[in-house]
Short mmCIF file of N, CA and C in Angstrom, two decimals:
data_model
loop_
_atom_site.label_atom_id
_atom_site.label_comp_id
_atom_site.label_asym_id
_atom_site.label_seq_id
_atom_site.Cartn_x
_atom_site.Cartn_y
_atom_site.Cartn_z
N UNK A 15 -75.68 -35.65 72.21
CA UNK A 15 -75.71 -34.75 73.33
C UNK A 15 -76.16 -35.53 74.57
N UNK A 16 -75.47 -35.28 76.01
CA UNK A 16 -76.13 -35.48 76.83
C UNK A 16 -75.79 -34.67 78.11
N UNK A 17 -77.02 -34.83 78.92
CA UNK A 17 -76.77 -33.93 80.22
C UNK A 17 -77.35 -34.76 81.44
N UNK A 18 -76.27 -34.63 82.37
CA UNK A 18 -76.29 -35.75 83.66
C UNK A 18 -76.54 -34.97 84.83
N UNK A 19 -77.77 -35.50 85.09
CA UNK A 19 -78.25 -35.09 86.27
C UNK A 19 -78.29 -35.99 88.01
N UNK A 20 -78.68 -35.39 88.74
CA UNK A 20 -78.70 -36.03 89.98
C UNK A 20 -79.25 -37.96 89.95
N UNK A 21 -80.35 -38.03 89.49
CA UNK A 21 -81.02 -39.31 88.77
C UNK A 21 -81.28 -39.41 87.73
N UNK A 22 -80.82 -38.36 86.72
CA UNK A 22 -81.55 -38.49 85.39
C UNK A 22 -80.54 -38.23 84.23
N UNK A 23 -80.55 -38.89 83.45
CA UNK A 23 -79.86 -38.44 81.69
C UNK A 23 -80.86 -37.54 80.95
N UNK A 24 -80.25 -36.65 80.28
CA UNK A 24 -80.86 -36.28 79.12
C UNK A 24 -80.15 -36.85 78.32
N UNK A 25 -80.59 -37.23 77.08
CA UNK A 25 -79.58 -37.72 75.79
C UNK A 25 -80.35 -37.78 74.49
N UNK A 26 -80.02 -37.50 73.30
CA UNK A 26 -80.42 -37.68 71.94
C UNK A 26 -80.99 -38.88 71.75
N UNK A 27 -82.25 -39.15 71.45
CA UNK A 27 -82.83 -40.36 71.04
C UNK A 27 -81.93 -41.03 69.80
N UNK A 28 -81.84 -42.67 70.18
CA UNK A 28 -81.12 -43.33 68.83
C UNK A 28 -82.23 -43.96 68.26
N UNK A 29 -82.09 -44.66 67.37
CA UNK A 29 -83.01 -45.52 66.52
C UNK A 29 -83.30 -46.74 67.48
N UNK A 30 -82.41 -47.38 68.80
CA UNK A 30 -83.07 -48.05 69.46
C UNK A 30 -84.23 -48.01 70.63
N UNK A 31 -84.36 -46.62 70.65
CA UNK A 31 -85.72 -46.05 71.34
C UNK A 31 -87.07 -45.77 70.91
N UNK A 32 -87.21 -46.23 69.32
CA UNK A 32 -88.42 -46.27 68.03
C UNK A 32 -89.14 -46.87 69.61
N UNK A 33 -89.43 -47.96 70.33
CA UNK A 33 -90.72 -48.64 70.31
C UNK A 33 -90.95 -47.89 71.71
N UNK A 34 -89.99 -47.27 72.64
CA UNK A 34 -90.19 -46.51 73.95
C UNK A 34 -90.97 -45.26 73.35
N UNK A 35 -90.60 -44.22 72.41
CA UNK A 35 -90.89 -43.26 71.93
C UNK A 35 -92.35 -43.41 71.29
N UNK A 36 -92.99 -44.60 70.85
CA UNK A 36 -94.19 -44.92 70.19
C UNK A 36 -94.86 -45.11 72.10
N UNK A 37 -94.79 -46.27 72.54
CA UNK A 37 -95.23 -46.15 73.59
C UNK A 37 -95.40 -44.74 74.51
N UNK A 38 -95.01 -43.79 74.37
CA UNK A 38 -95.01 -42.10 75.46
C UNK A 38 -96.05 -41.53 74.40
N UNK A 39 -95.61 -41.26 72.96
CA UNK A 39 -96.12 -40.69 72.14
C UNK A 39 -97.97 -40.89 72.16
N UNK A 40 -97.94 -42.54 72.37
CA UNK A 40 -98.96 -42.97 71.83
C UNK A 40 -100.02 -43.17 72.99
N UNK A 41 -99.53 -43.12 74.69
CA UNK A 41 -100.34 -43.21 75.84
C UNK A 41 -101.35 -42.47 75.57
N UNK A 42 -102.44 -42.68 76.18
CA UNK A 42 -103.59 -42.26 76.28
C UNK A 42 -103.69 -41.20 77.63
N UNK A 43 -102.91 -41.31 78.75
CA UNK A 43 -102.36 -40.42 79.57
C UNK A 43 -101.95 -39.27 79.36
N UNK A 44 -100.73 -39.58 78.52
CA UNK A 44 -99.95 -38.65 77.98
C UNK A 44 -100.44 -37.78 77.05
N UNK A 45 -101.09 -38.11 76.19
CA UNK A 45 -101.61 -37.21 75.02
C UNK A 45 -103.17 -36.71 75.73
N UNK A 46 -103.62 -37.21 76.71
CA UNK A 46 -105.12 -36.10 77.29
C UNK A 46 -105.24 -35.19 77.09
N UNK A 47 -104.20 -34.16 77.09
CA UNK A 47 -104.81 -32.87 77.35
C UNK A 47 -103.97 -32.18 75.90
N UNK A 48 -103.93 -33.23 74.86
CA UNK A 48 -103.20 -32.34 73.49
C UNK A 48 -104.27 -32.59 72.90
N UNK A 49 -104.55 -31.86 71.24
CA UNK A 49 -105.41 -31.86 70.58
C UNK A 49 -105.94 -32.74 70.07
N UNK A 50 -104.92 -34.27 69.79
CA UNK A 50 -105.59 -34.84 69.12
C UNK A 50 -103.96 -36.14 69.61
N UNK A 51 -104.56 -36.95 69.52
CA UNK A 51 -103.79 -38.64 69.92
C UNK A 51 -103.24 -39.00 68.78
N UNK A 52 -102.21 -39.18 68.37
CA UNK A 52 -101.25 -39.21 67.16
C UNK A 52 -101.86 -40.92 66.85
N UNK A 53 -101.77 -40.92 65.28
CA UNK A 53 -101.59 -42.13 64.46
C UNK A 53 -100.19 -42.84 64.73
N UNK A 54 -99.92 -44.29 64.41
CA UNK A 54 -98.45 -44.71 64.12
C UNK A 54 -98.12 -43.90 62.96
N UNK A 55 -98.62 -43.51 62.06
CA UNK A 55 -97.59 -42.84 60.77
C UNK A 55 -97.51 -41.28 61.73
N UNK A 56 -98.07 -40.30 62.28
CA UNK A 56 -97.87 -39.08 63.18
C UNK A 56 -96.74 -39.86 63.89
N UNK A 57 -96.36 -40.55 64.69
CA UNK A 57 -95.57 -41.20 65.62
C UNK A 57 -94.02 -41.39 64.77
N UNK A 58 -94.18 -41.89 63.74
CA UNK A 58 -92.80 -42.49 62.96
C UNK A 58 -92.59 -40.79 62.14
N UNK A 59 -93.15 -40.06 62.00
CA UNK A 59 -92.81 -39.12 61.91
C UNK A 59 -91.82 -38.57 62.28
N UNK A 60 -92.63 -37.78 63.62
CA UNK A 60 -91.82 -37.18 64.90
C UNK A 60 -90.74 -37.71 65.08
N UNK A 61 -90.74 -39.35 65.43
CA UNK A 61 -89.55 -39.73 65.88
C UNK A 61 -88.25 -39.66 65.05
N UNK A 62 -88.99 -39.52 63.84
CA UNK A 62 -87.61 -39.42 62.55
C UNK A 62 -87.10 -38.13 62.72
N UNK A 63 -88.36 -37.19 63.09
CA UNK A 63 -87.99 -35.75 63.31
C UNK A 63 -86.84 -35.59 64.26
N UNK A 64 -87.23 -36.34 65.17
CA UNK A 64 -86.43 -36.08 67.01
C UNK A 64 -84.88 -36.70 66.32
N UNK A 65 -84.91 -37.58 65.46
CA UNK A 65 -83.70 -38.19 65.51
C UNK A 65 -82.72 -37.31 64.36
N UNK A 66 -83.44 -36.40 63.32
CA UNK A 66 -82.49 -35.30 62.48
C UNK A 66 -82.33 -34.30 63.17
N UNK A 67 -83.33 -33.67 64.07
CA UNK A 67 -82.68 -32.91 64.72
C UNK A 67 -81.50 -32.80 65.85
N UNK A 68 -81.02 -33.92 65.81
CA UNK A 68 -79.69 -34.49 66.12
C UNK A 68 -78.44 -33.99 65.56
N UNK A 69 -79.15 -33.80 64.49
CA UNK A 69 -77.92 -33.58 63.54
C UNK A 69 -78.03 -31.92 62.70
N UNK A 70 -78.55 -31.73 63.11
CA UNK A 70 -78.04 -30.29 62.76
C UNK A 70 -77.57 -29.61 63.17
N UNK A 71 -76.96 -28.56 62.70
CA UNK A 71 -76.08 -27.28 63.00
C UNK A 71 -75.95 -25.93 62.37
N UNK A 72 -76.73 -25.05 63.24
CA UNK A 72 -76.60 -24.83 64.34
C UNK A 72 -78.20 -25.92 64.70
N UNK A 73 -77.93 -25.75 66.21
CA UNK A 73 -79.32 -26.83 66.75
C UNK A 73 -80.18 -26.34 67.07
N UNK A 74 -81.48 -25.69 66.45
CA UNK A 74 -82.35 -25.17 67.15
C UNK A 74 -83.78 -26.27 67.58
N UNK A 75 -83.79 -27.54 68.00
CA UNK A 75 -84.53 -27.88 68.45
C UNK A 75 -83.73 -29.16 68.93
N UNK A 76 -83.71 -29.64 70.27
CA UNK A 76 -83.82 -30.65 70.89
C UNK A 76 -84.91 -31.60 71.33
N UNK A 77 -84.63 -32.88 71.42
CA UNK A 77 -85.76 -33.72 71.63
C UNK A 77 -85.19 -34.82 71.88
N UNK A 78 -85.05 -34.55 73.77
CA UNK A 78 -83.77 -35.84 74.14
C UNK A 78 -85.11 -37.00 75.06
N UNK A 79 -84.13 -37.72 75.14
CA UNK A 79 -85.21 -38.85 75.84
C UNK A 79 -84.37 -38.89 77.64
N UNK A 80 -85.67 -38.96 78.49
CA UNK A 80 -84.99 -38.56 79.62
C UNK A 80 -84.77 -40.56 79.95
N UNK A 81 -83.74 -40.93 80.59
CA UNK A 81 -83.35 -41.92 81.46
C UNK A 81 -82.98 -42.10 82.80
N UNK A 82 -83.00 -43.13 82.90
CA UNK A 82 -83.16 -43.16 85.43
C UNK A 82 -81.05 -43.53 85.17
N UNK A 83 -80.24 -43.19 85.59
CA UNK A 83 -79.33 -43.00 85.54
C UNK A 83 -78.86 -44.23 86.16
N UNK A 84 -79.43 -44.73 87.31
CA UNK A 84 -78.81 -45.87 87.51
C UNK A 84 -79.17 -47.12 86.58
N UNK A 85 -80.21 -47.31 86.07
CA UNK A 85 -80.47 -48.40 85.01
C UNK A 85 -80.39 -48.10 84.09
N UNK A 86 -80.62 -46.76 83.25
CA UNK A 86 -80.85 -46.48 82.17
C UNK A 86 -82.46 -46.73 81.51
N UNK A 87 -83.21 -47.05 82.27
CA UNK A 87 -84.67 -46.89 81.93
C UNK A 87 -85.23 -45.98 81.69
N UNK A 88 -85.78 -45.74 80.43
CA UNK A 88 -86.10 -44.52 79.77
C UNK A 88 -87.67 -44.42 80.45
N UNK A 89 -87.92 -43.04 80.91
CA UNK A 89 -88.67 -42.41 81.81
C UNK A 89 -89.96 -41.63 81.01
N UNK A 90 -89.62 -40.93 79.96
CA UNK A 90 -90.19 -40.05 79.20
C UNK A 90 -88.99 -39.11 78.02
N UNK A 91 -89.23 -37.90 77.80
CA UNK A 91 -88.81 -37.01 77.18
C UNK A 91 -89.01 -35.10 77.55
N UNK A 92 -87.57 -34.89 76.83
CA UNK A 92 -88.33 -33.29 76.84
C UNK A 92 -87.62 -32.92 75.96
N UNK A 93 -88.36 -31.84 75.16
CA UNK A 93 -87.75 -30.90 74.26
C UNK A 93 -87.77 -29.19 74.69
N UNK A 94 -86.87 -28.69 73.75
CA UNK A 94 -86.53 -27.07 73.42
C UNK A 94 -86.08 -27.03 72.08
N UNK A 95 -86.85 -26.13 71.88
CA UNK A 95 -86.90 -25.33 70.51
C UNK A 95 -87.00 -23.95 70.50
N UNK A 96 -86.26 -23.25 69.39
CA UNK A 96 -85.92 -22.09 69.48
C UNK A 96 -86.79 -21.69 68.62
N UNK A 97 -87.76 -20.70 69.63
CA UNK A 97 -89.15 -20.19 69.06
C UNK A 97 -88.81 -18.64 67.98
N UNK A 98 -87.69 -17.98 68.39
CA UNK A 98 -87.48 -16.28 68.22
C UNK A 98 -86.29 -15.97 68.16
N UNK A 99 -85.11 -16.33 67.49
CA UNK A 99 -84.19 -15.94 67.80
C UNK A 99 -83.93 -14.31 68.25
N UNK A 100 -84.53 -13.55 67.96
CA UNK A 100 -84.25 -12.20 67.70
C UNK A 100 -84.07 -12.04 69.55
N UNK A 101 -85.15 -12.50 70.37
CA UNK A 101 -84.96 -12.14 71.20
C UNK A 101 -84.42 -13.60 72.44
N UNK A 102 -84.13 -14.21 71.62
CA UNK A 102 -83.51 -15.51 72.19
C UNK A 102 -84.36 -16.29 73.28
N UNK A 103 -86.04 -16.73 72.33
CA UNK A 103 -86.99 -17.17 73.60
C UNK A 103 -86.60 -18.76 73.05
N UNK A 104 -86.62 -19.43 73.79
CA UNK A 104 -86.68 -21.15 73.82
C UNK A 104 -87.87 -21.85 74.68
N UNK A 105 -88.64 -22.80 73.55
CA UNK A 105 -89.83 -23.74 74.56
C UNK A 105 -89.95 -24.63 74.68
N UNK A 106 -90.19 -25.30 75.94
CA UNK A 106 -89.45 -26.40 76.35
C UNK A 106 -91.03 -26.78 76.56
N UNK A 107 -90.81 -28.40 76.59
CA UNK A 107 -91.78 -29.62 76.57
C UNK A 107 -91.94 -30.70 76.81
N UNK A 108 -92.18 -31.14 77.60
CA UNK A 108 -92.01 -32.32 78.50
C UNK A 108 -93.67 -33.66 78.35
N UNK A 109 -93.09 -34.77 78.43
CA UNK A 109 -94.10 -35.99 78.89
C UNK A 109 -93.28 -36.69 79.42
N UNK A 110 -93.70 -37.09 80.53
CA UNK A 110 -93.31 -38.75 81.09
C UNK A 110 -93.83 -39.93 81.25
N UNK A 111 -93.56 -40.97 80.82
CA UNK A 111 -94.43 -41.96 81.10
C UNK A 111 -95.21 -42.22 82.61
N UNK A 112 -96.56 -42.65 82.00
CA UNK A 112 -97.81 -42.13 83.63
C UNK A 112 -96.81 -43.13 84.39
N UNK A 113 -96.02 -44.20 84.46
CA UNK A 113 -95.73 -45.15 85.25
C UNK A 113 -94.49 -44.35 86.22
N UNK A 114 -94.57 -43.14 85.63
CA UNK A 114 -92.85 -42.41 86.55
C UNK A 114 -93.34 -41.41 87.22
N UNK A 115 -94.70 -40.91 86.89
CA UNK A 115 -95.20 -39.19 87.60
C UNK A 115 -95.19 -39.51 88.68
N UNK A 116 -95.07 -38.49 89.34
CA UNK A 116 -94.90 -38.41 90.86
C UNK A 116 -93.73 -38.50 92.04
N UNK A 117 -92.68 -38.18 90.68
CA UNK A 117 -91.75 -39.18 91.21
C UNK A 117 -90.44 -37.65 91.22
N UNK A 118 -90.78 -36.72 90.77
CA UNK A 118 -89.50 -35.79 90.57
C UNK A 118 -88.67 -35.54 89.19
N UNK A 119 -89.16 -36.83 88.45
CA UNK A 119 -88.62 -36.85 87.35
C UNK A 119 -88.29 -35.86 85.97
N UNK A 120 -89.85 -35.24 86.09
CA UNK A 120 -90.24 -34.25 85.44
C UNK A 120 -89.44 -32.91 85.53
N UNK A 121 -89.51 -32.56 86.70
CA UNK A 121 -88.88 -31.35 87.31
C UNK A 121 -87.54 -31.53 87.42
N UNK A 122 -87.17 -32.65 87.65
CA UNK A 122 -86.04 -32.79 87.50
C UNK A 122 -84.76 -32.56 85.62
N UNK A 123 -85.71 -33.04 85.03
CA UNK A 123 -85.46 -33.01 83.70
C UNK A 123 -85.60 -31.69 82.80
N UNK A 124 -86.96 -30.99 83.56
CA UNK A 124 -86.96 -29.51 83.22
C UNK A 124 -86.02 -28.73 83.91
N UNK A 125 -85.62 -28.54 84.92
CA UNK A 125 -84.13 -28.03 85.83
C UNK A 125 -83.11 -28.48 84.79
N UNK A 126 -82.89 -29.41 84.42
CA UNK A 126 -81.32 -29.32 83.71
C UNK A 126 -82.08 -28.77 82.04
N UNK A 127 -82.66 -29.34 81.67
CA UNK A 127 -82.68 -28.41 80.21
C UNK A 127 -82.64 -27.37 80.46
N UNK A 128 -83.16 -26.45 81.35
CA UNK A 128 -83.68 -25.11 81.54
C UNK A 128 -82.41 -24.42 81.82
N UNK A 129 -81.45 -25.12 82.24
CA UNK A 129 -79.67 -24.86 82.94
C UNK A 129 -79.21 -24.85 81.39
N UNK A 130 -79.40 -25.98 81.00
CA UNK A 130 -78.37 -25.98 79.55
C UNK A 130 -79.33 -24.38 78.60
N UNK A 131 -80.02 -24.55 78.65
CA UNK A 131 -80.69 -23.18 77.77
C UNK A 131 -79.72 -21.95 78.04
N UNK A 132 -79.63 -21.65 79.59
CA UNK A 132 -79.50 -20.52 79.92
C UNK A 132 -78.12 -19.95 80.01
N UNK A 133 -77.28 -21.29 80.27
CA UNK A 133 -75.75 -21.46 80.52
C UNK A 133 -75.05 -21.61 78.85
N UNK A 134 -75.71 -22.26 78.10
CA UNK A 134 -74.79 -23.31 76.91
C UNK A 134 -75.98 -22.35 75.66
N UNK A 135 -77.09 -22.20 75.67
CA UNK A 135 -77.53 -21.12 74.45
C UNK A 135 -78.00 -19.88 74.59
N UNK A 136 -77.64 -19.30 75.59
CA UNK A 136 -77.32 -18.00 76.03
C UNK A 136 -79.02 -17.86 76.13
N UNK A 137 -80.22 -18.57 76.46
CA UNK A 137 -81.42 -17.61 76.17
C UNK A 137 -81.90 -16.82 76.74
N UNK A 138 -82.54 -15.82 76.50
CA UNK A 138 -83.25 -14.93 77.86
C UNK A 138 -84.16 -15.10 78.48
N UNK A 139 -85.46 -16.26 77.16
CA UNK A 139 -86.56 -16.72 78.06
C UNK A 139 -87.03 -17.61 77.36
N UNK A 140 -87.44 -18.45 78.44
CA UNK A 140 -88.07 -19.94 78.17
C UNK A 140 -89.46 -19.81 78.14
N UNK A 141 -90.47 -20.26 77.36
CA UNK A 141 -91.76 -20.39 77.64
C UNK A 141 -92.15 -21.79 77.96
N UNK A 142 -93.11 -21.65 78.02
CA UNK A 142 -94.10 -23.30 78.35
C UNK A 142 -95.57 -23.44 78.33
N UNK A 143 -95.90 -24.20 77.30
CA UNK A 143 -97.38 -23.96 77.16
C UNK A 143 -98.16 -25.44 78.10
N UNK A 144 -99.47 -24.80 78.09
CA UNK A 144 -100.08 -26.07 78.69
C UNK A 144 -101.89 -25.76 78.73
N UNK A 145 -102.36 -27.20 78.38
CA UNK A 145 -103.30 -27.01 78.54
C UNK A 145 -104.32 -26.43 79.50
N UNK A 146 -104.72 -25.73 79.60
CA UNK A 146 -105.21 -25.46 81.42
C UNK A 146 -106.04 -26.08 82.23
N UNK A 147 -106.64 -27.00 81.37
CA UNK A 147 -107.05 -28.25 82.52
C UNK A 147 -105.91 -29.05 82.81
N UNK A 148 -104.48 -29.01 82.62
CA UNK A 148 -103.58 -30.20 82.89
C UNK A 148 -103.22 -29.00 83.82
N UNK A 149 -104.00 -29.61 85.39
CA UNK A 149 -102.95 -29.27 86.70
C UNK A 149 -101.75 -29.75 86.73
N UNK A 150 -101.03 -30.66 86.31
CA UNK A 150 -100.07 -31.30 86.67
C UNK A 150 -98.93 -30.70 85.94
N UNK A 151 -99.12 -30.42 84.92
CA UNK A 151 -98.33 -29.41 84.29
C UNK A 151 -98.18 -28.43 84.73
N UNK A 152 -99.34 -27.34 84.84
CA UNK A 152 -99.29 -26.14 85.32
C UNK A 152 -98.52 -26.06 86.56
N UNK A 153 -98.71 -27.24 87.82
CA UNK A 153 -97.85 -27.38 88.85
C UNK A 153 -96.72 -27.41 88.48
N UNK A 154 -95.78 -28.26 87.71
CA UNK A 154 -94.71 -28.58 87.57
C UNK A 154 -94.05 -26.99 87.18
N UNK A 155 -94.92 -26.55 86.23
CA UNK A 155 -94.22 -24.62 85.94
C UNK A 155 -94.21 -24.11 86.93
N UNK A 156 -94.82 -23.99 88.18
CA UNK A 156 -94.94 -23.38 88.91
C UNK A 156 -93.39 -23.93 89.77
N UNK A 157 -93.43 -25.23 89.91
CA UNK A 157 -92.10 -25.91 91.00
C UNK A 157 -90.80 -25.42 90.55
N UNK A 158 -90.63 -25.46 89.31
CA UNK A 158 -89.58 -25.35 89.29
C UNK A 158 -89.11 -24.02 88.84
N UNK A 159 -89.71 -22.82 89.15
CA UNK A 159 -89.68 -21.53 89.21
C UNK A 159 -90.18 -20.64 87.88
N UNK A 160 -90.75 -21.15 87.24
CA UNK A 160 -91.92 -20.04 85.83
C UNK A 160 -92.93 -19.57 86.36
N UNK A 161 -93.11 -18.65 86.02
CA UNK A 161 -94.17 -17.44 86.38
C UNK A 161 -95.26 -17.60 84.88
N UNK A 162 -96.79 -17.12 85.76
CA UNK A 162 -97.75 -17.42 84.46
C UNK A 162 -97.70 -16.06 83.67
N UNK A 163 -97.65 -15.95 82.50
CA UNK A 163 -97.69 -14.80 81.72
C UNK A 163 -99.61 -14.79 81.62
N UNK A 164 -100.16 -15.78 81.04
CA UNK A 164 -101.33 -15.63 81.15
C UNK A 164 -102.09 -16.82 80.80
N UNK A 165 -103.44 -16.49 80.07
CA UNK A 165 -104.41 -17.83 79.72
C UNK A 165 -104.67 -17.42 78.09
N UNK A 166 -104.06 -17.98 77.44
CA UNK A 166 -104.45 -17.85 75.60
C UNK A 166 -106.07 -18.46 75.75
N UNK A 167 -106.68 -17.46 75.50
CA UNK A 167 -108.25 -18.16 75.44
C UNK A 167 -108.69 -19.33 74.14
N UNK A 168 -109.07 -20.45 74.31
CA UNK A 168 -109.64 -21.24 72.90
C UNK A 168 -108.68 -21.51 72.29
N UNK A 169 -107.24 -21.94 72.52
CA UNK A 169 -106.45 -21.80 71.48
C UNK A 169 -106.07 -23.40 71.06
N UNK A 170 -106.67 -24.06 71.75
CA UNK A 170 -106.43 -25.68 71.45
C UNK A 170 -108.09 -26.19 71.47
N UNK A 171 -107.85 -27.27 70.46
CA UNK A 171 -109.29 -27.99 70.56
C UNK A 171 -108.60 -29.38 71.12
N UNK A 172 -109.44 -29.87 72.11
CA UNK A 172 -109.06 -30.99 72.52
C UNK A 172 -109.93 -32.06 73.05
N UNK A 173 -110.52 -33.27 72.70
CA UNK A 173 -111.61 -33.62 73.41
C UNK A 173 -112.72 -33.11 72.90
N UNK A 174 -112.64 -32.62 71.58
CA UNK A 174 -114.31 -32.31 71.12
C UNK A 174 -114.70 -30.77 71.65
N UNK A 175 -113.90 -30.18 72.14
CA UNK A 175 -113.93 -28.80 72.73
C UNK A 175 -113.04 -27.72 72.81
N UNK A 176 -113.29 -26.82 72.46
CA UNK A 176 -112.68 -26.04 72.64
C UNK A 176 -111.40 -25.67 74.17
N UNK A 177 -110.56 -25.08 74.37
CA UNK A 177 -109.82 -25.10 75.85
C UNK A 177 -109.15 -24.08 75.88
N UNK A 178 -108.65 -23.48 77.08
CA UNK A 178 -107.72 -22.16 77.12
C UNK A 178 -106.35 -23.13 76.93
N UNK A 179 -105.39 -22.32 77.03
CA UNK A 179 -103.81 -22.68 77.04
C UNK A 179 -103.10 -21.55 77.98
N UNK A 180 -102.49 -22.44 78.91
CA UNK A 180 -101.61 -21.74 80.24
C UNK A 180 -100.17 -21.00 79.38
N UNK A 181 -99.55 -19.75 79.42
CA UNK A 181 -98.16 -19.58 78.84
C UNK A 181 -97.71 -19.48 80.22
N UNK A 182 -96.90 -20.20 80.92
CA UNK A 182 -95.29 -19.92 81.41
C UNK A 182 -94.34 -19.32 81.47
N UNK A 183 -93.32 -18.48 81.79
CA UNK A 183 -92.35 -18.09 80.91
C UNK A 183 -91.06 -17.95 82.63
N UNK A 184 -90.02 -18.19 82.12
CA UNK A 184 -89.04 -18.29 83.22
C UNK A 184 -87.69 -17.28 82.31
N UNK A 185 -87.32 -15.95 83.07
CA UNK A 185 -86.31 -14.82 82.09
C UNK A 185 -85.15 -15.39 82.81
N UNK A 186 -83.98 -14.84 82.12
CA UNK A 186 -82.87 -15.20 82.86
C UNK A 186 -82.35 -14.98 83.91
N UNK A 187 -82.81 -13.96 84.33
CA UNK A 187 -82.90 -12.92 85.03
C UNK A 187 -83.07 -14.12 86.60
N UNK A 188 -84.77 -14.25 86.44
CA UNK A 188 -85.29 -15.31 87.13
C UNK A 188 -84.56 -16.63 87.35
N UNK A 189 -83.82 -16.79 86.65
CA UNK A 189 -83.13 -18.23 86.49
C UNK A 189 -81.82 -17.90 87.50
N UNK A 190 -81.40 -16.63 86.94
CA UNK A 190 -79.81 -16.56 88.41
C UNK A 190 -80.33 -16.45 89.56
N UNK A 191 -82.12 -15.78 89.51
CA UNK A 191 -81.97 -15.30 91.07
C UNK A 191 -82.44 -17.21 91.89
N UNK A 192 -82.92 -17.75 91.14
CA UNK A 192 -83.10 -18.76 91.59
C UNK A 192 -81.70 -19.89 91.86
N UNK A 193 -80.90 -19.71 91.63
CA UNK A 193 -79.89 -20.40 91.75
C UNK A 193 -78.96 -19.66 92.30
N UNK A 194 -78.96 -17.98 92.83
CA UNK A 194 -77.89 -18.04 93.52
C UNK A 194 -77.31 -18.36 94.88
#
């Protein structure tokens, strides 16, 4: 799979992205505000994960690796996974490597998954979780048009502590009026 954006690829991780995917996975940046900083065996996991879910059919989880379109330098990642079919919610998930934030990349990469969701798997709503000390996240939901549903109290331990969790959620509804 892939989806071409203004500066950015989405595309299916291959087996030659093992040591980019350990490097995002494994930042100390990147994983701050999750529960717990993955092992190399957590790491070779996932990535085996990201790379079967390639291959199934029907696809209910993606986990593409985002790239800079003119070089092909892999930037970070984002996924969607189909949380509910019944009511067709999909949640999408994003890291980028700290060396690219700031840069559009993010938002940029959540805009086209969030297009392919709404256009190509018909969904009605996207969620997005986040830690609620990660401003940078919570900003990014906010940029590119998700509304906060609320604050899940305590629902992640992270750092030896307990933390709330931000939900997101962008309807379809929201998604045409933003694009027409």
């Amino acid at each position: 799979m892939e989806i071409i954006g203004e500066r950015i690829q989405l595309r299916d991780f291959t087996g030659s992205d093992r040591t980019f995917f350990g490097e995002l996975e494994g930042h100390e940046l990147t994983t701050r505000f999750e529960n717990h900083k993955p092992d190399a065996a957590q790491i070779q996991k996932d990535f085996e994960a990201a790379l079967s879910h390639a291959q199934c059919k029907p696809r209910e989880h993606f986990n593409l690796i985002i790239c800079r379109t003119a070089d092909n330098i892999p930037l970070g990642g984002v996924s969607l996974k189909l949380n509910w079919s019944e009511i067709r919610e999909w949640e999408i998930g994003w890291a980028l490597h700290p060396d690219y934030w700031r840069q559009g990349y993010a938002a940029e990469a959540v805009r086209l998954m969030t297009c392919y969701a709404f256009e190509s798997l018909q969904a009605h709503r996207i969620v997005a979780y986040a830690n609620a000390d990660n401003i940078r996240s919570e900003n990014l939901m906010i940029r590119v048009g998700m509304i906060k549903d609320g604050v899940l109290r305590e629902t992640r331990y992270c750092n030896q502590t307990w933390c709330d969790e931000l939900i997101y959620s962008m309807l379809e509804r929201d998604w045409v009026q933003l694009n027409l």
